[in-house]
Amino acid sequence: MAAFGRWKAQRLARADASRKGALDERAAPVVRLLNAWARFCTTSSCAGRLVLAQGGAAEDAERRGAPKKGCVWLLVTHEPCRRDELMTALEKATGDVVFKFEPFVLHVLCRELQDAQLLHSVAIDSGFKNSGITVGRGGKIMMAVRSTHCLEVPLSHMGKLMVSEEYIEFLIHVANRKMEENTRRIDRFYKCLQLALEADVSANNLHSEETEKYHSVYVHRRKRETIQEQDVHTSPKDHSEELEPEDDPESNLGIFAEIMI
Amino acid sequence: MAAFGRWKAQRLARADASRKGALDERAAPVVRLLNAWARFCTTSSCAGRLVLAQGGAAEDAERRGAPKKGCVWLLVTHEPCRRDELMTALEKATGDVVFKFEPFVLHVLCRELQDAQLLHSVAIDSGFKNSGITVGRGGKIMMAVRSTHCLEVPLSHMGKLMVSEEYIEFLIHVANRKMEENTRRIDRFYKCLQLALEADVSANNLHSEETEKYHSVYVHRRKRETIQEQDVHTSPKDHSEELEPEDDPESNLGIFAEIMI
């Protein structure tokens, strides 16, 4: 437990490696709620995004395991998408371009397996049905919050737009509805998490409750002091965007494993 | 351990609840390899499929948590798709229709957490990067093999086809390449799994090795005797297709939890 606290303090103090350099505002309440507890430490998050990617998904079949260089981001937005911005981005297409909705993803290091179980049941109940636990080298326990929610649409082939503007308008409507549902699930997750943690503490004995509170205050203070690092270390997902535009929630596990060793 | 063996024997003997009533041939080697070991019991599998679904995905935003009645399958194939069969299926469209590639998914009950860890690392190394462990009620340990591989394309809106035949031809090409890559990953998973299990046994002491062999023979014999049940109980995923056309790998957990209680 002490080792977890030490590791968490180090993790919170790490320098920003992300492109965005900040926590997605929509993911912030969940991330801060979790990091306020001694038993949890978020290692990456992405609130959900719409991406226009060139060269990644369409070549996936050939390129699995190979470096994803040559993949270009034509558009990335964490907000509902407008037709004009997508059309403008599509004009830059020179290869195979795919439009993707990527839902909320969150990786949380947990102190005990039972902490990961609590988080997992909250995630499933909130609609994140692809969530799961990873037990890494040295027995480190990581909980990944993932959705089955998906949209991946090839739009251009070798620079040529394969669909009509009418279709793109329809597609944006569908994508934005998925973004809205994604936001509802994040809010549901936050509320369920709050209730579950309170219920869990009231079921604990006074000692462990005091321990939680002590750690909680400690982490809150750290957060106020180092809000930038706080934002940063919670968004290696955004970092991984730059390196690996193709969505790969587990790509942080490598980074994660290095930190643990 | 004895409890796990008893539960596994019961699970293997359960009646078929799946629409297909048989294990996907492409998933069979992995499923049989796992079930030949006392420490594993597969609870669901789908080798990967192409689906043309009406009413599911497009309405997802409104319908999360609600029963998915009204959702119709216009086409489901576990083989590469042909343009003519997709066009024929599309002619039946009366609502919002989505074309989806759904990759290999496998749920495996594991005797010990370390068994799930072994399976998880093999899955990740084989390219199934969304794989994760679930620790259920009563501490039952389930490993889910999942891919980040995705394709989900809205094609019709209120019965009207929104794309050209040229686009559909291109889309089928992309989808079939994903099917091919999916098959390569399944083969890779099978080979890695074989090596990992052999390495694990050779690292074990003679007693546990003998135990594995004893159980292995027992399960092999059961499989020959009850090959139909064997096929069946490994494919509630196919069963869930009928109830919930929209892909939801975790939907089996409910069934799974009931079995465990």
Short mmCIF file of C-alpha atoms in Angstrom, two decimals:
data_model
loop_
_atom_site.label_atom_id
_atom_site.label_comp_id
_atom_site.label_asym_id
_atom_site.label_seq_id
_atom_site.Cartn_x
_atom_site.Cartn_y
_atom_site.Cartn_z
CA MET A 1 0.00 0.00 0.00
CA ALA A 2 2.83 2.40 0.91
CA ALA A 3 4.55 1.40 -2.34
CA PHE A 4 1.37 2.28 -4.26
CA GLY A 5 1.23 5.71 -2.59
CA ARG A 6 4.88 6.40 -3.44
CA TRP A 7 4.38 5.26 -7.02
CA LYS A 8 1.25 7.40 -7.34
CA ALA A 9 3.06 10.51 -6.07
CA GLN A 10 5.84 9.93 -8.65
CA ARG A 11 3.25 9.32 -11.38
CA LEU A 12 1.45 12.56 -10.54
CA ALA A 13 4.71 14.49 -10.80
CA ARG A 14 5.70 13.18 -14.25
CA ALA A 15 6.29 15.66 -17.05
CA ASP A 16 3.78 16.14 -19.84
CA ALA A 17 4.32 13.83 -22.79
CA SER A 18 0.98 14.48 -24.46
CA ARG A 19 0.28 16.50 -27.58
CA LYS A 20 -2.71 18.21 -26.00
CA GLY A 21 -0.85 18.77 -22.75
CA ALA A 22 -4.12 18.84 -20.83
CA LEU A 23 -6.85 16.56 -19.53
CA ASP A 24 -10.02 16.49 -21.66
CA GLU A 25 -12.51 18.68 -19.79
CA ARG A 26 -15.25 16.09 -20.17
CA ALA A 27 -13.08 13.41 -18.50
CA ALA A 28 -11.79 15.74 -15.74
CA PRO A 29 -14.49 15.13 -13.08
CA VAL A 30 -14.04 11.33 -13.24
CA VAL A 31 -10.25 11.58 -13.29
CA ARG A 32 -10.17 13.97 -10.32
CA LEU A 33 -12.70 11.92 -8.36
CA LEU A 34 -10.55 8.78 -8.82
CA ASN A 35 -7.22 10.45 -8.06
CA ALA A 36 -8.68 11.89 -4.86
CA TRP A 37 -8.75 8.32 -3.55
CA ALA A 38 -5.60 6.62 -2.28
CA ARG A 39 -6.59 3.34 -3.93
CA PHE A 40 -6.71 4.72 -7.51
CA CYS A 41 -4.37 6.48 -9.92
CA THR A 42 -5.45 7.28 -13.48
CA THR A 43 -2.73 6.65 -16.06
CA SER A 44 -4.51 7.74 -19.24
CA SER A 45 -7.81 9.09 -20.48
CA CYS A 46 -9.59 10.32 -23.58
CA ALA A 47 -13.09 11.78 -23.23
CA GLY A 48 -14.03 10.61 -26.71
CA ARG A 49 -13.31 12.12 -30.10
CA LEU A 50 -14.09 12.25 -33.79
CA VAL A 51 -11.07 11.58 -35.99
CA LEU A 52 -10.40 11.85 -39.71
CA ALA A 53 -7.32 9.67 -40.25
CA GLN A 54 -5.37 9.06 -43.45
CA GLY A 55 -3.34 5.91 -43.94
CA GLY A 56 -4.11 4.09 -40.68
CA ALA A 57 -7.24 1.98 -40.59
CA ALA A 58 -7.47 1.18 -44.29
CA GLU A 59 -3.93 -0.22 -44.24
CA ASP A 60 -4.41 -1.94 -40.92
CA ALA A 61 -4.54 -5.41 -42.45
CA GLU A 62 -1.01 -5.12 -43.83
CA ARG A 63 0.51 -3.03 -41.09
CA ARG A 64 -0.37 -4.65 -37.80
CA GLY A 65 2.74 -4.65 -35.63
CA ALA A 66 4.56 -2.34 -38.03
CA PRO A 67 5.21 1.29 -37.13
CA LYS A 68 2.30 3.50 -38.13
CA LYS A 69 4.42 6.20 -39.76
CA GLY A 70 2.74 7.71 -42.80
CA CYS A 71 -0.55 7.94 -40.93
CA VAL A 72 -1.80 11.53 -40.86
CA TRP A 73 -4.52 13.18 -38.78
CA LEU A 74 -6.64 15.43 -40.98
CA LEU A 75 -9.05 16.29 -38.17
CA VAL A 76 -9.39 15.54 -34.45
CA THR A 77 -12.18 17.00 -32.33
CA HIS A 78 -13.50 16.21 -28.85
CA GLU A 79 -16.69 18.16 -29.64
CA PRO A 80 -19.57 17.42 -32.02
CA CYS A 81 -18.37 17.82 -35.61
CA ARG A 82 -19.56 20.41 -38.18
CA ARG A 83 -20.03 19.55 -41.84
CA ASP A 84 -17.85 22.43 -43.09
CA GLU A 85 -14.85 21.46 -40.92
CA LEU A 86 -15.07 17.83 -42.06
CA MET A 87 -15.36 18.84 -45.74
CA THR A 88 -12.40 21.22 -45.40
CA ALA A 89 -10.31 18.46 -43.76
CA LEU A 90 -11.35 15.99 -46.51
CA GLU A 91 -9.98 18.33 -49.18
CA LYS A 92 -6.49 17.56 -47.80
CA ALA A 93 -6.96 13.82 -48.47
CA THR A 94 -4.31 12.25 -50.73
CA GLY A 95 -4.68 8.61 -49.64
CA ASP A 96 -7.20 6.34 -47.90
CA VAL A 97 -9.11 8.36 -45.31
CA VAL A 98 -11.29 6.96 -42.52
CA PHE A 99 -13.74 8.85 -40.28
CA LYS A 100 -13.91 7.40 -36.76
CA PHE A 101 -15.77 7.99 -33.54
CA GLU A 102 -13.64 6.87 -30.61
CA PRO A 103 -15.50 6.67 -27.28
CA PHE A 104 -14.35 7.51 -23.74
CA VAL A 105 -11.40 5.45 -22.55
CA LEU A 106 -9.77 5.53 -19.13
CA HIS A 107 -6.96 3.52 -17.56
CA VAL A 108 -6.77 3.39 -13.78
CA LEU A 109 -4.09 1.77 -11.66
CA CYS A 110 -5.73 0.15 -8.63
CA ARG A 111 -4.17 -0.62 -5.25
CA GLU A 112 -6.03 -3.89 -4.71
CA LEU A 113 -7.90 -6.31 -6.98
CA GLN A 114 -11.13 -5.52 -5.10
CA ASP A 115 -10.69 -1.83 -6.00
CA ALA A 116 -10.50 -2.83 -9.68
CA GLN A 117 -13.59 -5.04 -9.24
CA LEU A 118 -15.56 -2.12 -7.79
CA LEU A 119 -14.49 0.10 -10.71
CA HIS A 120 -15.28 -2.65 -13.23
CA SER A 121 -18.83 -3.20 -11.99
CA VAL A 122 -19.47 0.58 -12.01
CA ALA A 123 -18.11 0.79 -15.58
CA ILE A 124 -20.29 -2.10 -16.81
CA ASP A 125 -23.38 -0.66 -15.09
CA SER A 126 -22.68 2.71 -16.74
CA GLY A 127 -22.62 1.17 -20.23
CA PHE A 128 -18.86 0.65 -20.75
CA LYS A 129 -19.24 -3.01 -21.57
CA ASN A 130 -15.74 -3.65 -22.94
CA SER A 131 -14.12 -2.67 -19.65
CA GLY A 132 -11.63 -5.09 -18.16
CA ILE A 133 -8.82 -5.61 -15.67
CA THR A 134 -5.17 -6.18 -16.50
CA VAL A 135 -2.78 -7.71 -14.00
CA GLY A 136 0.66 -6.64 -15.16
CA ARG A 137 4.19 -7.65 -14.37
CA GLY A 138 4.84 -7.53 -10.64
CA GLY A 139 1.11 -7.98 -10.03
CA LYS A 140 0.21 -4.34 -10.77
CA ILE A 141 -3.55 -4.07 -11.27
CA MET A 142 -4.94 -1.86 -14.03
CA MET A 143 -8.59 -1.27 -14.87
CA ALA A 144 -9.49 -0.16 -18.40
CA VAL A 145 -12.85 1.54 -18.98
CA ARG A 146 -13.94 0.85 -22.58
CA SER A 147 -17.12 1.07 -24.63
CA THR A 148 -18.43 -1.16 -27.42
CA HIS A 149 -19.63 2.08 -29.03
CA CYS A 150 -18.07 2.33 -32.50
CA LEU A 151 -18.15 4.11 -35.85
CA GLU A 152 -15.47 3.68 -38.51
CA VAL A 153 -16.25 4.76 -42.05
CA PRO A 154 -13.86 4.76 -45.03
CA LEU A 155 -14.51 8.01 -46.94
CA SER A 156 -11.66 8.46 -49.44
CA HIS A 157 -9.66 5.97 -51.50
CA MET A 158 -6.30 7.16 -52.92
CA GLY A 159 -7.39 10.76 -52.37
CA LYS A 160 -10.75 10.31 -54.09
CA LEU A 161 -13.89 11.01 -52.04
CA MET A 162 -16.07 7.88 -52.28
CA VAL A 163 -19.30 9.32 -50.81
CA SER A 164 -21.69 12.25 -51.42
CA GLU A 165 -21.97 15.41 -49.32
CA GLU A 166 -25.48 14.27 -48.42
CA TYR A 167 -24.00 11.07 -46.96
CA ILE A 168 -21.38 13.06 -45.02
CA GLU A 169 -24.16 15.21 -43.54
CA PHE A 170 -25.98 12.05 -42.45
CA LEU A 171 -22.76 10.53 -41.10
CA ILE A 172 -22.01 13.62 -39.00
CA HIS A 173 -25.53 13.38 -37.55
CA VAL A 174 -24.92 9.74 -36.55
CA ALA A 175 -21.43 10.52 -35.17
CA ASN A 176 -22.64 13.48 -33.11
CA ARG A 177 -25.39 11.35 -31.58
CA LYS A 178 -22.74 8.84 -30.55
CA MET A 179 -20.75 11.70 -29.00
CA GLU A 180 -23.85 12.76 -27.04
CA GLU A 181 -24.47 9.20 -25.82
CA ASN A 182 -20.78 8.95 -24.91
CA THR A 183 -21.12 12.08 -22.73
CA ARG A 184 -24.22 10.62 -21.05
CA ARG A 185 -22.26 7.46 -20.23
CA ILE A 186 -19.38 9.47 -18.74
CA ASP A 187 -21.85 11.39 -16.54
CA ARG A 188 -23.54 8.13 -15.53
CA PHE A 189 -20.13 6.63 -14.71
CA TYR A 190 -19.25 9.64 -12.53
CA LYS A 191 -22.51 9.44 -10.56
CA CYS A 192 -22.36 5.63 -10.13
CA LEU A 193 -18.72 5.88 -9.08
CA GLN A 194 -19.47 8.50 -6.42
CA LEU A 195 -22.26 6.35 -4.95
CA ALA A 196 -20.20 3.14 -5.07
CA LEU A 197 -17.18 4.74 -3.36
CA GLU A 198 -19.34 6.29 -0.62
CA ALA A 199 -21.12 2.97 -0.04
CA ASP A 200 -17.76 1.20 0.05
CA VAL A 201 -16.31 3.61 2.64
CA SER A 202 -19.37 3.41 4.90
CA ALA A 203 -18.95 -0.39 4.80
CA ASN A 204 -15.27 -0.02 5.83
CA ASN A 205 -14.00 0.32 9.39
CA LEU A 206 -12.97 3.70 10.80
CA HIS A 207 -9.25 3.04 10.38
CA SER A 208 -9.39 2.43 6.64
CA GLU A 209 -11.75 5.39 6.32
CA GLU A 210 -9.23 7.64 8.06
CA THR A 211 -6.52 6.27 5.80
CA GLU A 212 -8.61 7.11 2.73
CA LYS A 213 -9.24 10.63 4.00
CA TYR A 214 -5.55 11.24 4.77
CA HIS A 215 -4.49 10.10 1.30
CA SER A 216 -7.41 11.96 -0.25
CA VAL A 217 -6.34 15.30 1.28
CA TYR A 218 -2.72 14.62 0.30
CA VAL A 219 -3.64 13.95 -3.31
CA HIS A 220 -6.03 16.93 -3.45
CA ARG A 221 -3.20 19.21 -2.28
CA ARG A 222 -0.81 17.76 -4.83
CA LYS A 223 -3.45 18.32 -7.51
CA ARG A 224 -3.81 22.00 -6.65
CA GLU A 225 -0.04 22.46 -6.56
CA THR A 226 0.67 20.60 -9.79
CA ILE A 227 -2.51 20.91 -11.77
CA GLN A 228 -0.56 20.93 -15.02
CA GLU A 229 1.23 17.66 -14.33
CA GLN A 230 -2.11 16.35 -13.11
CA ASP A 231 -3.68 17.16 -16.45
CA VAL A 232 -0.75 15.76 -18.28
CA HIS A 233 -0.22 12.38 -16.72
CA THR A 234 -3.87 11.62 -17.17
CA SER A 235 -3.65 11.97 -20.92
CA PRO A 236 -0.99 9.69 -22.38
CA LYS A 237 -3.92 8.58 -24.53
CA ASP A 238 -3.62 11.95 -26.22
CA HIS A 239 0.11 11.42 -26.44
CA SER A 240 -0.46 8.08 -28.08
CA GLU A 241 -2.67 9.83 -30.63
CA GLU A 242 0.39 11.47 -32.10
CA LEU A 243 2.41 8.28 -32.16
CA GLU A 244 -0.39 5.91 -33.07
CA PRO A 245 -3.38 7.68 -34.57
CA GLU A 246 -5.19 4.37 -34.83
CA ASP A 247 -7.13 3.87 -31.63
CA ASP A 248 -5.33 1.45 -29.38
CA PRO A 249 -6.36 1.82 -25.74
CA GLU A 250 -3.83 -0.78 -24.63
CA SER A 251 -0.91 1.08 -26.19
CA ASN A 252 -0.40 2.85 -22.87
CA LEU A 253 0.30 -0.45 -21.14
CA GLY A 254 3.85 -0.36 -22.46
CA ILE A 255 4.45 3.04 -20.91
CA PHE A 256 2.61 1.85 -17.82
CA ALA A 257 4.76 -1.29 -17.51
CA GLU A 258 7.95 0.76 -17.83
CA ILE A 259 6.84 3.02 -15.01
CA MET A 260 6.17 0.04 -12.80
CA ILE A 261 9.57 -1.59 -13.26
CA MET B 1 -9.81 -26.39 -8.04
CA ALA B 2 -12.18 -29.38 -7.66
CA ALA B 3 -15.10 -26.92 -7.73
CA PHE B 4 -13.80 -25.49 -11.01
CA GLY B 5 -13.57 -28.98 -12.52
CA ARG B 6 -17.13 -29.80 -11.46
CA TRP B 7 -18.45 -26.50 -12.80
CA LYS B 8 -16.59 -27.05 -16.07
CA ALA B 9 -18.09 -30.53 -16.52
CA GLN B 10 -21.60 -29.07 -15.96
CA ARG B 11 -20.88 -26.20 -18.34
CA LEU B 12 -19.70 -28.63 -21.05
CA ALA B 13 -22.93 -30.61 -20.69
CA ARG B 14 -25.31 -27.64 -21.05
CA ALA B 15 -27.88 -27.68 -23.83
CA ASP B 16 -27.50 -25.58 -26.95
CA ALA B 17 -28.96 -22.09 -26.64
CA SER B 18 -27.33 -20.66 -29.76
CA ARG B 19 -28.95 -19.84 -33.09
CA LYS B 20 -26.08 -21.35 -35.02
CA GLY B 21 -25.95 -24.37 -32.70
CA ALA B 22 -22.28 -24.91 -33.54
CA LEU B 23 -18.86 -23.50 -32.84
CA ASP B 24 -17.42 -21.26 -35.59
CA GLU B 25 -14.93 -23.47 -37.41
CA ARG B 26 -12.29 -20.74 -37.36
CA ALA B 27 -12.51 -20.46 -33.56
CA ALA B 28 -12.62 -24.24 -32.98
CA PRO B 29 -8.85 -24.94 -32.65
CA VAL B 30 -8.40 -22.24 -29.98
CA VAL B 31 -11.56 -23.30 -28.11
CA ARG B 32 -10.57 -26.99 -28.12
CA LEU B 33 -6.99 -26.21 -27.14
CA LEU B 34 -8.22 -24.21 -24.13
CA ASN B 35 -10.89 -26.68 -23.04
CA ALA B 36 -8.32 -29.49 -23.13
CA TRP B 37 -6.71 -27.81 -20.13
CA ALA B 38 -8.18 -28.20 -16.65
CA ARG B 39 -7.48 -24.56 -15.85
CA PHE B 40 -9.64 -23.11 -18.68
CA CYS B 41 -13.26 -23.33 -19.81
CA THR B 42 -14.50 -21.27 -22.76
CA THR B 43 -17.95 -19.75 -22.20
CA SER B 44 -18.50 -17.97 -25.53
CA SER B 45 -16.82 -17.32 -28.86
CA CYS B 46 -17.35 -15.73 -32.24
CA ALA B 47 -14.67 -16.16 -34.92
CA GLY B 48 -15.54 -12.79 -36.46
CA ARG B 49 -18.32 -11.78 -38.81
CA LEU B 50 -19.72 -9.24 -41.22
CA VAL B 51 -23.19 -8.01 -40.29
CA LEU B 52 -25.80 -5.89 -42.02
CA ALA B 53 -28.08 -4.73 -39.21
CA GLN B 54 -31.24 -2.62 -39.40
CA GLY B 55 -32.35 -0.54 -36.43
CA GLY B 56 -29.53 -1.26 -33.99
CA ALA B 57 -26.46 0.93 -34.22
CA ALA B 58 -28.08 4.04 -35.71
CA GLU B 59 -30.56 4.13 -32.83
CA ASP B 60 -27.98 3.24 -30.23
CA ALA B 61 -27.93 6.74 -28.77
CA GLU B 62 -31.58 6.59 -27.77
CA ARG B 63 -31.80 2.93 -26.94
CA ARG B 64 -28.92 2.15 -24.64
CA GLY B 65 -30.22 -0.09 -21.86
CA ALA B 66 -33.54 -0.57 -23.64
CA PRO B 67 -34.44 -3.91 -25.24
CA LYS B 68 -33.19 -4.07 -28.83
CA LYS B 69 -36.43 -5.40 -30.27
CA GLY B 70 -37.11 -4.03 -33.75
CA CYS B 71 -33.50 -4.65 -34.72
CA VAL B 72 -33.30 -6.94 -37.76
CA TRP B 73 -30.38 -8.85 -39.27
CA LEU B 74 -30.40 -8.47 -43.05
CA LEU B 75 -27.11 -10.38 -43.47
CA VAL B 76 -24.66 -12.24 -41.23
CA THR B 77 -21.60 -14.01 -42.60
CA HIS B 78 -18.47 -15.45 -40.97
CA GLU B 79 -16.78 -15.56 -44.42
CA PRO B 80 -15.55 -12.77 -46.71
CA CYS B 81 -18.55 -10.94 -48.18
CA ARG B 82 -19.59 -10.76 -51.87
CA ARG B 83 -20.99 -7.60 -53.43
CA ASP B 84 -24.10 -9.34 -54.81
CA GLU B 85 -25.14 -10.81 -51.44
CA LEU B 86 -24.73 -7.42 -49.73
CA MET B 87 -26.71 -5.63 -52.46
CA THR B 88 -29.49 -8.24 -52.25
CA ALA B 89 -29.65 -7.86 -48.46
CA LEU B 90 -29.69 -4.05 -48.80
CA GLU B 91 -32.81 -4.26 -50.99
CA LYS B 92 -34.70 -5.45 -47.88
CA ALA B 93 -33.79 -2.24 -45.99
CA THR B 94 -36.78 -0.28 -44.68
CA GLY B 95 -35.05 1.67 -41.88
CA ASP B 96 -31.52 2.71 -40.85
CA VAL B 97 -29.04 0.02 -41.89
CA VAL B 98 -25.45 -0.34 -40.71
CA PHE B 99 -22.70 -2.58 -42.13
CA LYS B 100 -20.33 -3.86 -39.43
CA PHE B 101 -17.23 -5.97 -39.16
CA GLU B 102 -17.09 -7.63 -35.75
CA PRO B 103 -13.74 -9.27 -34.90
CA PHE B 104 -12.94 -12.48 -33.02
CA VAL B 105 -14.20 -12.51 -29.44
CA LEU B 106 -13.66 -15.24 -26.85
CA HIS B 107 -14.62 -15.52 -23.18
CA VAL B 108 -12.69 -17.99 -21.03
CA LEU B 109 -13.34 -18.90 -17.41
CA CYS B 110 -9.97 -19.37 -15.68
CA ARG B 111 -9.21 -21.45 -12.59
CA GLU B 112 -6.65 -19.04 -11.14
CA LEU B 113 -5.81 -15.38 -11.70
CA GLN B 114 -2.37 -16.41 -13.01
CA ASP B 115 -4.08 -18.52 -15.70
CA ALA B 116 -6.00 -15.42 -16.82
CA GLN B 117 -2.75 -13.41 -16.79
CA LEU B 118 -1.06 -15.97 -19.05
CA LEU B 119 -4.03 -15.86 -21.43
CA HIS B 120 -4.11 -12.05 -21.34
CA SER B 121 -0.44 -11.63 -22.26
CA VAL B 122 -0.82 -14.15 -25.11
CA ALA B 123 -3.90 -12.25 -26.37
CA ILE B 124 -2.14 -8.87 -26.27
CA ASP B 125 0.96 -10.28 -28.00
CA SER B 126 -1.31 -11.76 -30.71
CA GLY B 127 -2.87 -8.37 -31.46
CA PHE B 128 -6.07 -8.54 -29.36
CA LYS B 129 -5.34 -5.29 -27.57
CA ASN B 130 -8.76 -4.78 -25.94
CA SER B 131 -8.51 -8.04 -24.00
CA GLY B 132 -9.14 -7.92 -20.27
CA ILE B 133 -9.95 -9.87 -17.13
CA THR B 134 -13.21 -9.77 -15.21
CA VAL B 135 -13.40 -10.93 -11.60
CA GLY B 136 -17.06 -11.75 -11.06
CA ARG B 137 -19.26 -12.39 -8.05
CA GLY B 138 -17.77 -15.11 -5.87
CA GLY B 139 -14.32 -14.30 -7.29
CA LYS B 140 -14.87 -16.16 -10.57
CA ILE B 141 -12.18 -15.14 -13.05
CA MET B 142 -13.07 -14.53 -16.69
CA MET B 143 -10.71 -13.54 -19.48
CA ALA B 144 -12.17 -11.74 -22.53
CA VAL B 145 -10.16 -11.77 -25.78
CA ARG B 146 -11.07 -8.63 -27.75
CA SER B 147 -9.68 -6.68 -30.68
CA THR B 148 -9.59 -2.93 -31.37
CA HIS B 149 -10.26 -3.89 -35.01
CA CYS B 150 -13.46 -2.12 -36.10
CA LEU B 151 -15.63 -1.14 -39.05
CA GLU B 152 -19.13 0.30 -38.70
CA VAL B 153 -20.67 2.08 -41.66
CA PRO B 154 -24.19 3.51 -41.90
CA LEU B 155 -25.49 2.62 -45.41
CA SER B 156 -29.24 3.29 -45.46
CA HIS B 157 -31.39 5.95 -43.78
CA MET B 158 -35.13 5.26 -43.51
CA GLY B 159 -34.81 2.60 -46.20
CA LYS B 160 -32.92 4.87 -48.61
CA LEU B 161 -29.44 3.75 -49.71
CA MET B 162 -27.06 6.64 -48.93
CA VAL B 163 -24.00 5.41 -50.86
CA SER B 164 -23.08 4.32 -54.40
CA GLU B 165 -22.48 0.73 -55.58
CA GLU B 166 -18.89 1.77 -56.27
CA TYR B 167 -18.56 2.71 -52.57
CA ILE B 168 -20.08 -0.61 -51.49
CA GLU B 169 -17.55 -2.46 -53.65
CA PHE B 170 -14.74 -0.49 -51.97
CA LEU B 171 -16.26 -1.08 -48.53
CA ILE B 172 -16.45 -4.85 -49.09
CA HIS B 173 -12.77 -4.81 -50.08
CA VAL B 174 -11.86 -3.04 -46.80
CA ALA B 175 -14.12 -5.33 -44.74
CA ASN B 176 -12.73 -8.52 -46.30
CA ARG B 177 -9.18 -7.37 -45.58
CA LYS B 178 -10.17 -6.91 -41.95
CA MET B 179 -11.61 -10.45 -41.97
CA GLU B 180 -8.30 -11.76 -43.34
CA GLU B 181 -6.30 -9.90 -40.68
CA ASN B 182 -8.73 -11.21 -38.04
CA THR B 183 -8.00 -14.78 -39.19
CA ARG B 184 -4.24 -14.13 -39.04
CA ARG B 185 -4.64 -12.90 -35.46
CA ILE B 186 -6.65 -15.99 -34.46
CA ASP B 187 -3.91 -18.24 -35.94
CA ARG B 188 -1.24 -16.18 -34.17
CA PHE B 189 -3.18 -16.47 -30.90
CA TYR B 190 -3.43 -20.27 -31.30
CA LYS B 191 0.33 -20.66 -31.91
CA CYS B 192 1.34 -18.28 -29.09
CA LEU B 193 -1.09 -20.03 -26.73
CA GLN B 194 0.35 -23.48 -27.50
CA LEU B 195 3.90 -22.26 -26.83
CA ALA B 196 2.92 -20.40 -23.65
CA LEU B 197 1.03 -23.37 -22.19
CA GLU B 198 3.90 -25.79 -22.97
CA ALA B 199 6.43 -23.38 -21.43
CA ASP B 200 4.18 -22.98 -18.39
CA VAL B 201 3.82 -26.74 -17.85
CA SER B 202 7.57 -27.37 -18.23
CA ALA B 203 8.06 -24.72 -15.54
CA ASN B 204 5.57 -26.54 -13.25
CA ASN B 205 6.41 -29.40 -10.91
CA LEU B 206 5.60 -33.02 -11.84
CA HIS B 207 2.48 -33.17 -9.65
CA SER B 208 0.68 -30.22 -11.28
CA GLU B 209 1.81 -31.52 -14.67
CA GLU B 210 0.19 -34.88 -13.94
CA THR B 211 -2.95 -33.11 -12.77
CA GLU B 212 -3.15 -31.16 -16.02
CA LYS B 213 -2.69 -34.36 -18.03
CA TYR B 214 -5.38 -36.19 -16.07
CA HIS B 215 -7.89 -33.38 -16.55
CA SER B 216 -6.78 -32.95 -20.13
CA VAL B 217 -7.58 -36.57 -21.01
CA TYR B 218 -10.87 -36.34 -19.10
CA VAL B 219 -11.94 -33.23 -21.01
CA HIS B 220 -10.77 -34.65 -24.34
CA ARG B 221 -12.94 -37.74 -23.76
CA ARG B 222 -15.91 -35.58 -22.78
CA LYS B 223 -15.42 -33.54 -25.94
CA ARG B 224 -15.52 -36.63 -28.15
CA GLU B 225 -18.60 -37.90 -26.34
CA THR B 226 -20.50 -34.63 -26.35
CA ILE B 227 -19.14 -32.75 -29.31
CA GLN B 228 -22.52 -31.11 -29.92
CA GLU B 229 -22.79 -29.66 -26.41
CA GLN B 230 -19.14 -28.72 -26.76
CA ASP B 231 -19.90 -26.70 -29.87
CA VAL B 232 -22.92 -25.21 -28.26
CA HIS B 233 -21.71 -23.99 -24.95
CA THR B 234 -18.79 -22.26 -26.62
CA SER B 235 -21.08 -20.09 -28.68
CA PRO B 236 -23.54 -18.16 -26.55
CA LYS B 237 -22.05 -15.23 -28.48
CA ASP B 238 -23.94 -16.56 -31.46
CA HIS B 239 -26.93 -16.93 -29.20
CA SER B 240 -26.62 -13.31 -28.14
CA GLU B 241 -26.60 -12.35 -31.83
CA GLU B 242 -30.25 -13.26 -32.01
CA LEU B 243 -31.20 -11.42 -28.85
CA GLU B 244 -28.89 -8.44 -29.29
CA PRO B 245 -27.69 -8.01 -32.85
CA GLU B 246 -25.56 -5.08 -31.78
CA ASP B 247 -22.17 -6.43 -30.81
CA ASP B 248 -21.82 -6.61 -27.06
CA PRO B 249 -19.12 -9.05 -25.98
CA GLU B 250 -19.91 -8.48 -22.32
CA SER B 251 -23.55 -9.43 -22.77
CA ASN B 252 -22.56 -13.00 -21.98
CA LEU B 253 -21.46 -12.01 -18.50
CA GLY B 254 -25.06 -12.03 -17.34
CA ILE B 255 -25.53 -15.59 -18.50
CA PHE B 256 -22.11 -16.37 -17.09
CA ALA B 257 -22.94 -14.89 -13.68
CA GLU B 258 -26.17 -16.87 -13.51
CA ILE B 259 -24.28 -20.06 -14.18
CA MET B 260 -21.83 -19.28 -11.41
CA ILE B 261 -24.47 -18.64 -8.73
#
